[in-house]
PDB file of C-alpha atoms in Angstrom:
ATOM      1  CA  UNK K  17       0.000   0.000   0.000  1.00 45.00           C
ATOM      2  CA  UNK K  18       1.813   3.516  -1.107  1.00 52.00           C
ATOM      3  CA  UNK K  19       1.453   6.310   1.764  1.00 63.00           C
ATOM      4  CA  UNK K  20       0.002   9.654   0.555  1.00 73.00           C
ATOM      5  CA  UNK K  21       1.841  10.746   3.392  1.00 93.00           C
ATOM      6  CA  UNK K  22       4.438  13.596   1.532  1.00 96.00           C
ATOM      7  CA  UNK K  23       7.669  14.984   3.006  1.00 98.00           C
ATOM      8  CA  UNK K  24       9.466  17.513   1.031  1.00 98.00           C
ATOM      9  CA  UNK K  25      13.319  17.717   1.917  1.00 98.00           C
ATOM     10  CA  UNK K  26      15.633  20.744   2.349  1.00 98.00           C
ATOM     11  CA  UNK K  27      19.028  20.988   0.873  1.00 97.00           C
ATOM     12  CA  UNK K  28      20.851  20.365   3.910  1.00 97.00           C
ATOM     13  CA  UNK K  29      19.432  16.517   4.733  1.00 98.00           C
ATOM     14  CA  UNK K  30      20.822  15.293   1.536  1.00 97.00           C
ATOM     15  CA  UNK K  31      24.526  17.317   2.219  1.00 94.00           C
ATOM     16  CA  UNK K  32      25.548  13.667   3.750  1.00 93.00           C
ATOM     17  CA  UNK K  33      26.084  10.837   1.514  1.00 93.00           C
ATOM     18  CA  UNK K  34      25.365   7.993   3.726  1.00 95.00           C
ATOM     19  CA  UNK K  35      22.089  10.011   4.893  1.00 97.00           C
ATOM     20  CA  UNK K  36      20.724  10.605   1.639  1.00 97.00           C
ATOM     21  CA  UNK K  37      21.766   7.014   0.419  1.00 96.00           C
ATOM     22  CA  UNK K  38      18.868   5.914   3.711  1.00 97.00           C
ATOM     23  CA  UNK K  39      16.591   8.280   2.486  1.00 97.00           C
ATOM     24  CA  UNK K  40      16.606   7.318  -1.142  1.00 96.00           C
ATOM     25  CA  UNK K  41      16.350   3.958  -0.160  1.00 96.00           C
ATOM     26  CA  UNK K  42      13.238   4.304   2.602  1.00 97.00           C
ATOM     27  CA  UNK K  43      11.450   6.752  -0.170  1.00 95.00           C
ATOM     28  CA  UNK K  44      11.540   3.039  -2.856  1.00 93.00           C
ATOM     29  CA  UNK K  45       9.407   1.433   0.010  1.00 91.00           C
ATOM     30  CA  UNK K  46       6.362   3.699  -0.542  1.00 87.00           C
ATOM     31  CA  UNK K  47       6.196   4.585   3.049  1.00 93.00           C
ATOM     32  CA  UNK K  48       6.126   8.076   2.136  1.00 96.00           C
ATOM     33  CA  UNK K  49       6.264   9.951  -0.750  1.00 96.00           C
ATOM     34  CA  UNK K  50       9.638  12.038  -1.137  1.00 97.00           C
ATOM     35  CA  UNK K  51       9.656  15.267  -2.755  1.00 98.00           C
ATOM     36  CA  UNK K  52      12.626  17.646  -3.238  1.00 98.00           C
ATOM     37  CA  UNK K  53      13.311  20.430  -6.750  1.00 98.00           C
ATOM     38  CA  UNK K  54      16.280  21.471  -8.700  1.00 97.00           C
ATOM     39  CA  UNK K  55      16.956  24.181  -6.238  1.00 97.00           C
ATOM     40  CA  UNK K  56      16.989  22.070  -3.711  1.00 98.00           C
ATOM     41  CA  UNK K  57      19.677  20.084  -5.569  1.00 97.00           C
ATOM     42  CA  UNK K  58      21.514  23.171  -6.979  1.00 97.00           C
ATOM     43  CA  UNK K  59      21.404  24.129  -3.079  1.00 97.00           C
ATOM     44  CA  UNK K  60      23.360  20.840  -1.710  1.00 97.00           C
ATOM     45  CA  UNK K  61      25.636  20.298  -4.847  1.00 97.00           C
ATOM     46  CA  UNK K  62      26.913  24.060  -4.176  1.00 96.00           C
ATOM     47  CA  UNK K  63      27.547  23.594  -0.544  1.00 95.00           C
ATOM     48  CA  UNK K  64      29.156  20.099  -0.731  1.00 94.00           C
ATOM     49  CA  UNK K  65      31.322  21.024  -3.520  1.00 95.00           C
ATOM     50  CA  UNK K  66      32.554  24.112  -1.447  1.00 94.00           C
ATOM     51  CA  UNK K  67      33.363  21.863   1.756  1.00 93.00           C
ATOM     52  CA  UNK K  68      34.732  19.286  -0.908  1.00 93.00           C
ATOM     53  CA  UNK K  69      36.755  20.227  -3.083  1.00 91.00           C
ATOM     54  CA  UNK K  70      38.382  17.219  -3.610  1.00 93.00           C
ATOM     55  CA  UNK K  71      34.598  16.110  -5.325  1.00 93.00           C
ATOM     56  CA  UNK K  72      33.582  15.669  -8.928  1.00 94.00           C
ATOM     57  CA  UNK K  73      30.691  18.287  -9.985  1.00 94.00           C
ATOM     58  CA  UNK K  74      29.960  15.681 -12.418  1.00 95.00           C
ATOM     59  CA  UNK K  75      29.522  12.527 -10.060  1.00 94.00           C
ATOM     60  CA  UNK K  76      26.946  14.762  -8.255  1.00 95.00           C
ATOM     61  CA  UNK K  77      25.594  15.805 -10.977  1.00 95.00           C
ATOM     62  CA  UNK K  78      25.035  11.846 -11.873  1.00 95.00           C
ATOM     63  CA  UNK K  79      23.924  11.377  -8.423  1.00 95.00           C
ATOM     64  CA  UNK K  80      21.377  13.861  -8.920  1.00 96.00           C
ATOM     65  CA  UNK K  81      19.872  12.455 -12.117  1.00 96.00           C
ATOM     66  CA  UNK K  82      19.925   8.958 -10.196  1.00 94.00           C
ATOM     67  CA  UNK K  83      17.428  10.597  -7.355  1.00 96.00           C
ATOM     68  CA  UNK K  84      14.829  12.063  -9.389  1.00 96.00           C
ATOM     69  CA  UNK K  85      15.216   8.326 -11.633  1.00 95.00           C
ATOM     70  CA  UNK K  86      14.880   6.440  -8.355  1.00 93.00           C
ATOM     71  CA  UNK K  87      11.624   8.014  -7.050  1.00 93.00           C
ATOM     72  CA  UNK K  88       8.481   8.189  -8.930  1.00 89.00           C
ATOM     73  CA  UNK K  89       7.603  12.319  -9.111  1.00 93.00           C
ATOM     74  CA  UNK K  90      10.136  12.934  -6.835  1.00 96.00           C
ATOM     75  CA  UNK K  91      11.157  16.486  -8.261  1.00 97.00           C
ATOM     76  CA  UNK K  92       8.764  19.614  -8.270  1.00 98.00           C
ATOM     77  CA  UNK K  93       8.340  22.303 -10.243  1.00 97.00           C
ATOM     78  CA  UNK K  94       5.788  25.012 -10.875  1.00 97.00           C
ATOM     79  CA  UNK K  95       6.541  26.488  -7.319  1.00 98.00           C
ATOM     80  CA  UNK K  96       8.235  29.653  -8.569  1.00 97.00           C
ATOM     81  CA  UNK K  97       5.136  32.274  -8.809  1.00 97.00           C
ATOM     82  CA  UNK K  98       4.909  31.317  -5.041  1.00 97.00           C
ATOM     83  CA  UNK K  99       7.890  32.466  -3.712  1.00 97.00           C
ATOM     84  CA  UNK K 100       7.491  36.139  -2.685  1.00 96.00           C
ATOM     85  CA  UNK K 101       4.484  34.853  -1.285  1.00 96.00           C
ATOM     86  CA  UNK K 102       6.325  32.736   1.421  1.00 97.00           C
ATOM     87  CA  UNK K 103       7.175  34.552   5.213  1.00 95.00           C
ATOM     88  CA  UNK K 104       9.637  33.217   6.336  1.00 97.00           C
ATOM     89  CA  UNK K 105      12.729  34.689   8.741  1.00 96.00           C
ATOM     90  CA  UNK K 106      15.085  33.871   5.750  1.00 95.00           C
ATOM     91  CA  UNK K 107      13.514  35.264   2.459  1.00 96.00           C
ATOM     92  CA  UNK K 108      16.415  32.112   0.859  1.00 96.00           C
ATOM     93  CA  UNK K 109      14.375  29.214   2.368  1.00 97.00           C
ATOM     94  CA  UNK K 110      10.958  30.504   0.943  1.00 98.00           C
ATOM     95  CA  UNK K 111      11.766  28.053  -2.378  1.00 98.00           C
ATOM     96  CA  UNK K 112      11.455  25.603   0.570  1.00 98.00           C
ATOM     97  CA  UNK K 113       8.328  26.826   1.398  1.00 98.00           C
ATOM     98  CA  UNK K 114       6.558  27.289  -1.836  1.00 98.00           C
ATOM     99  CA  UNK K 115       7.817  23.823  -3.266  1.00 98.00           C
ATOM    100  CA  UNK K 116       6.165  22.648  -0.358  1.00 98.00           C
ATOM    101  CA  UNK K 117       3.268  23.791  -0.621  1.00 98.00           C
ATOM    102  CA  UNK K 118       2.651  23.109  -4.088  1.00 98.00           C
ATOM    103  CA  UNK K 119       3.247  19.355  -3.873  1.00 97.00           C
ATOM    104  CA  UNK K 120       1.016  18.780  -0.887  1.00 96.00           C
ATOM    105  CA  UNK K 121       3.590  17.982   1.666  1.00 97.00           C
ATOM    106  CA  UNK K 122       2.552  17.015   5.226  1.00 96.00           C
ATOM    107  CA  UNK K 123       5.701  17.974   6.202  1.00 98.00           C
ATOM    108  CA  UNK K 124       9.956  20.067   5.596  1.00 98.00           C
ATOM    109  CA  UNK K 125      12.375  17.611   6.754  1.00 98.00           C
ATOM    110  CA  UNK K 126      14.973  20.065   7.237  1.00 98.00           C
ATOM    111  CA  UNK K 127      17.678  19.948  10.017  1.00 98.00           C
ATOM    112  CA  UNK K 128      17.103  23.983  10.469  1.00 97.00           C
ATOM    113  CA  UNK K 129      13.762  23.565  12.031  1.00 97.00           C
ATOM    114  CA  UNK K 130      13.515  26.511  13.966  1.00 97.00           C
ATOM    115  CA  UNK K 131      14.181  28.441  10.224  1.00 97.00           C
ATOM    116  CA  UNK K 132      10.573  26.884   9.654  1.00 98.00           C
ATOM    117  CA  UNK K 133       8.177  28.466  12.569  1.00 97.00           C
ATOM    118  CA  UNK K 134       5.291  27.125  12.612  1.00 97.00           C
ATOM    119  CA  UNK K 135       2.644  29.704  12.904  1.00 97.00           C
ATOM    120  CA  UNK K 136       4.372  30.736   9.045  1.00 97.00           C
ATOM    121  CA  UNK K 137       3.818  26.845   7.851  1.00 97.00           C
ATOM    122  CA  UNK K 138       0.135  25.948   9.725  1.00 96.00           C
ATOM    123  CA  UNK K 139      -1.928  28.334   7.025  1.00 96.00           C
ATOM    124  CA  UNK K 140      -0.705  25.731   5.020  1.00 97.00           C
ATOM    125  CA  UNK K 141      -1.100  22.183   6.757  1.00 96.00           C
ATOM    126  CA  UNK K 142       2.713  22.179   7.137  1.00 97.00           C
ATOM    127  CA  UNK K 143       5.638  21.200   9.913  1.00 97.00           C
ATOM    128  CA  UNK K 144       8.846  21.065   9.720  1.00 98.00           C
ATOM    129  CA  UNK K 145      10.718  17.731  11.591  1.00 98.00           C
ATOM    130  CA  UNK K 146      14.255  16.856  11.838  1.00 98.00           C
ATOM    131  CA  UNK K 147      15.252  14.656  10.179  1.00 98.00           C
ATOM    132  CA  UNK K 148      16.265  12.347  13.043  1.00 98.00           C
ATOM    133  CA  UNK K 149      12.473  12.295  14.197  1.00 98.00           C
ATOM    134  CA  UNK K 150      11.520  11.694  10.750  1.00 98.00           C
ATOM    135  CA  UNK K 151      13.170   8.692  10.426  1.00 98.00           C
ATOM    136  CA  UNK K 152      11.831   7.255  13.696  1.00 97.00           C
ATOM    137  CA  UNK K 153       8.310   7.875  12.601  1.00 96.00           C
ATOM    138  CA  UNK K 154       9.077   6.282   9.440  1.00 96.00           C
ATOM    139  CA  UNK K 155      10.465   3.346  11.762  1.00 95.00           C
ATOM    140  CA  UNK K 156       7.568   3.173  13.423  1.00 94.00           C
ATOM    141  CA  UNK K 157       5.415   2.755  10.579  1.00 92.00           C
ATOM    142  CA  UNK K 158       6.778  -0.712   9.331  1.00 93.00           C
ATOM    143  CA  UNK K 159       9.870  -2.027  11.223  1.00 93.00           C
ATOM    144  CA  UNK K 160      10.048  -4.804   9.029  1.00 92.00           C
ATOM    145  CA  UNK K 161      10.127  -2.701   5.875  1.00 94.00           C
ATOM    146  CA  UNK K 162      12.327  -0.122   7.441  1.00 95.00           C
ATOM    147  CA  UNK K 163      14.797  -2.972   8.029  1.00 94.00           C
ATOM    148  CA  UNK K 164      14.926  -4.420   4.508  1.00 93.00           C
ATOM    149  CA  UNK K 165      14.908  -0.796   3.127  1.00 95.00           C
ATOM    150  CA  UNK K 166      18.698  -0.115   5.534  1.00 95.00           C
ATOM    151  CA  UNK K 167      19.890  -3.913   4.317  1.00 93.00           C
ATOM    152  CA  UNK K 168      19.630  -2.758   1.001  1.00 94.00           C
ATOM    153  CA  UNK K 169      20.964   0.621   1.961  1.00 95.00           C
ATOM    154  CA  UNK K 170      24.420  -1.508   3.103  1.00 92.00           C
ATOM    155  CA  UNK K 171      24.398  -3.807   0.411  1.00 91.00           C
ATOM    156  CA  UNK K 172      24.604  -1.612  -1.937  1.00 90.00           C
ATOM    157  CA  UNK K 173      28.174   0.050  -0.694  1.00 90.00           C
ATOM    158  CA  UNK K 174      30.386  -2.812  -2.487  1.00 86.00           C
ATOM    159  CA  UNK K 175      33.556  -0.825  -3.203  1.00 80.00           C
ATOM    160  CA  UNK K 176      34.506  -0.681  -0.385  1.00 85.00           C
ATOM    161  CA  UNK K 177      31.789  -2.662   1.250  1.00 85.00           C
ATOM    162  CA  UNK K 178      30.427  -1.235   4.392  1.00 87.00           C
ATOM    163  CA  UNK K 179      29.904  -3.009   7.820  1.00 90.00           C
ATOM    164  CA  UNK K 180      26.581  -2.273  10.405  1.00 91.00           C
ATOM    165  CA  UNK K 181      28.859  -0.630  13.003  1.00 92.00           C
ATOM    166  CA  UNK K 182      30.593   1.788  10.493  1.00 93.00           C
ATOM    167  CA  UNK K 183      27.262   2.538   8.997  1.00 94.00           C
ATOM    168  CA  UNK K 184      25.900   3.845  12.507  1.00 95.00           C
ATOM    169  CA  UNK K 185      28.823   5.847  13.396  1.00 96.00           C
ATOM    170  CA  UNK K 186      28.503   7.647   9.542  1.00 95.00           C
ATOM    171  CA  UNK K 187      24.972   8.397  10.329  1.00 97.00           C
ATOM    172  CA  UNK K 188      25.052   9.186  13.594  1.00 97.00           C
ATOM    173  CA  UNK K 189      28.110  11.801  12.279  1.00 96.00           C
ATOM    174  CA  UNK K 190      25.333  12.941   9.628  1.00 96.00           C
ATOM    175  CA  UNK K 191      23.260  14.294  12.539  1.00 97.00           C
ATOM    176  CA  UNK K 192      21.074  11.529  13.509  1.00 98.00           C
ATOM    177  CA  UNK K 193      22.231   9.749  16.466  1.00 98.00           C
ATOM    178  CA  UNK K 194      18.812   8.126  17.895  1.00 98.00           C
ATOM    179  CA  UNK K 195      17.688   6.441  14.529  1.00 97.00           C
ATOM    180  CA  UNK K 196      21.312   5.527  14.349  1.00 97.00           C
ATOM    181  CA  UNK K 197      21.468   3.875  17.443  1.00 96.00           C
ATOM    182  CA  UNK K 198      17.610   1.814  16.479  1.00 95.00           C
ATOM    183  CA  UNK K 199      19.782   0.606  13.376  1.00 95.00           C
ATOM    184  CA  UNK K 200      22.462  -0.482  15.024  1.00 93.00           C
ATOM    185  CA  UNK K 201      19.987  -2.496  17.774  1.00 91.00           C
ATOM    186  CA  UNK K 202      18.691  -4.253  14.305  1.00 88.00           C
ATOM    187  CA  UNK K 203      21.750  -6.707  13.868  1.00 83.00           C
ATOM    188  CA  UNK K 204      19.822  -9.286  14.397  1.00 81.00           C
ATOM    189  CA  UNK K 205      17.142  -8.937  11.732  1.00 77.00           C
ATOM    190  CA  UNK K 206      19.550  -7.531   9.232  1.00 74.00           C
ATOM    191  CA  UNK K 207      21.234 -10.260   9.524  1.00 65.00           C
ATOM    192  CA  UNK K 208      18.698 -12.347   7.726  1.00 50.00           C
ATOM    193  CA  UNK K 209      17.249 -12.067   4.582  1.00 49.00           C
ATOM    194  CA  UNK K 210      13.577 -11.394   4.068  1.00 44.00           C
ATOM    195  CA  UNK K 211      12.730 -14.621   2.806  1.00 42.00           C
ATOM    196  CA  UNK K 212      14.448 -16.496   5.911  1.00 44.00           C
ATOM    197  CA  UNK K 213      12.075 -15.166   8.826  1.00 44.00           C
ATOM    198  CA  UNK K 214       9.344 -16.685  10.148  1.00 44.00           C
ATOM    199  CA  UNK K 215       5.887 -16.844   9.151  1.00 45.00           C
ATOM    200  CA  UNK K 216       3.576 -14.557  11.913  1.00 42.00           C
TER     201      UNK K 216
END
């Protein structure tokens, strides 16, 4: 069953690479519905090439076309006109805002929530969460399908690979210690593959 439960992400939750990799990965199990827009990618690429300059513009830019290919609708447009409509305390997060509002979100995952007040995003059936309490709530939703959605999040890392406790300490480094620590308490069940548990 696909959730018509919409989150629209800010710039600065797909900065981290092992972050965004989860998110990706949680948005192909139809739990929610991800939604992000160029700017918001022109908005991340900037900022991580500027802290990395070692980093290839062009690998971004492939890992941006791989996002919008990997979930269905993903990218929005059509927000523009809305823009100098948008309060907000920054006038640069109003993009945020109006992208936002135009898809239908429920909610901004942003880690600047307090950039988001929410007497500014209630007129519109908005909140902003962090991201950390966004991924709990999405844990909470379907454990099970939260856990399959993180094995294939590691299995995918093959050169180099990457082991369970070096994925916790690279998300909990990303800013999100407490769903980092519920991964790390799901050795156990990552540890087998969906088609080896038993029946309920």
């Amino acid at each position: 069953m696909i959730s018509t439960f919409t989150a629209f992400f800010d710039a600065n939750v797909f900065y981290g690479a092992r972050l965004r990799s989860l998110i990706l990965f949680l948005a192909q199990t139809k739990l929610f519905r991800a939604r992000w827009s160029d700017r918001v990618h022109e908005e991340w690429i900037r900022n991580l090439l500027e802290k990395r300059p070692d980093l290839k513009p062009a690998d971004l830019e492939r890992t941006r076309r791989l996002m919008d290919a990997s979930v269905l609708d993903a990218l929005v447009t059509g927000y523009e006109p809305l823009i100098d409509a948008m309060a907000l305390p920054d006038p640069d997060d109003r993009h945020v805002l109006a992208a936002a509002v135009v898809c239908k979100a429920s909610c901004i995952v942003t880690f600047n929530v307090a950039d988001f007040p929410p007497d500014r995003l209630a007129p519109y059936g908005l909140h902003a969460v962090h991201p950390d309490d966004f991924l709990l709530d999405v844990e909470s939703i379907d454990p099970p399908a939260f856990a399959d959605a993180v094995r294939e999040d590691l299995d995918h890392y093959r050169a180099p690979p990457l082991d369970l406790p070096e994925y916790v300490v690279a998300l909990r480094k990303a800013g999100v210690p407490r769903i980092a620590e519920q991964i790390g308490k799901l050795a156990p069940i990552l540890e087998l593959r969906p088609s080896d548990r038993p029946e309920d």
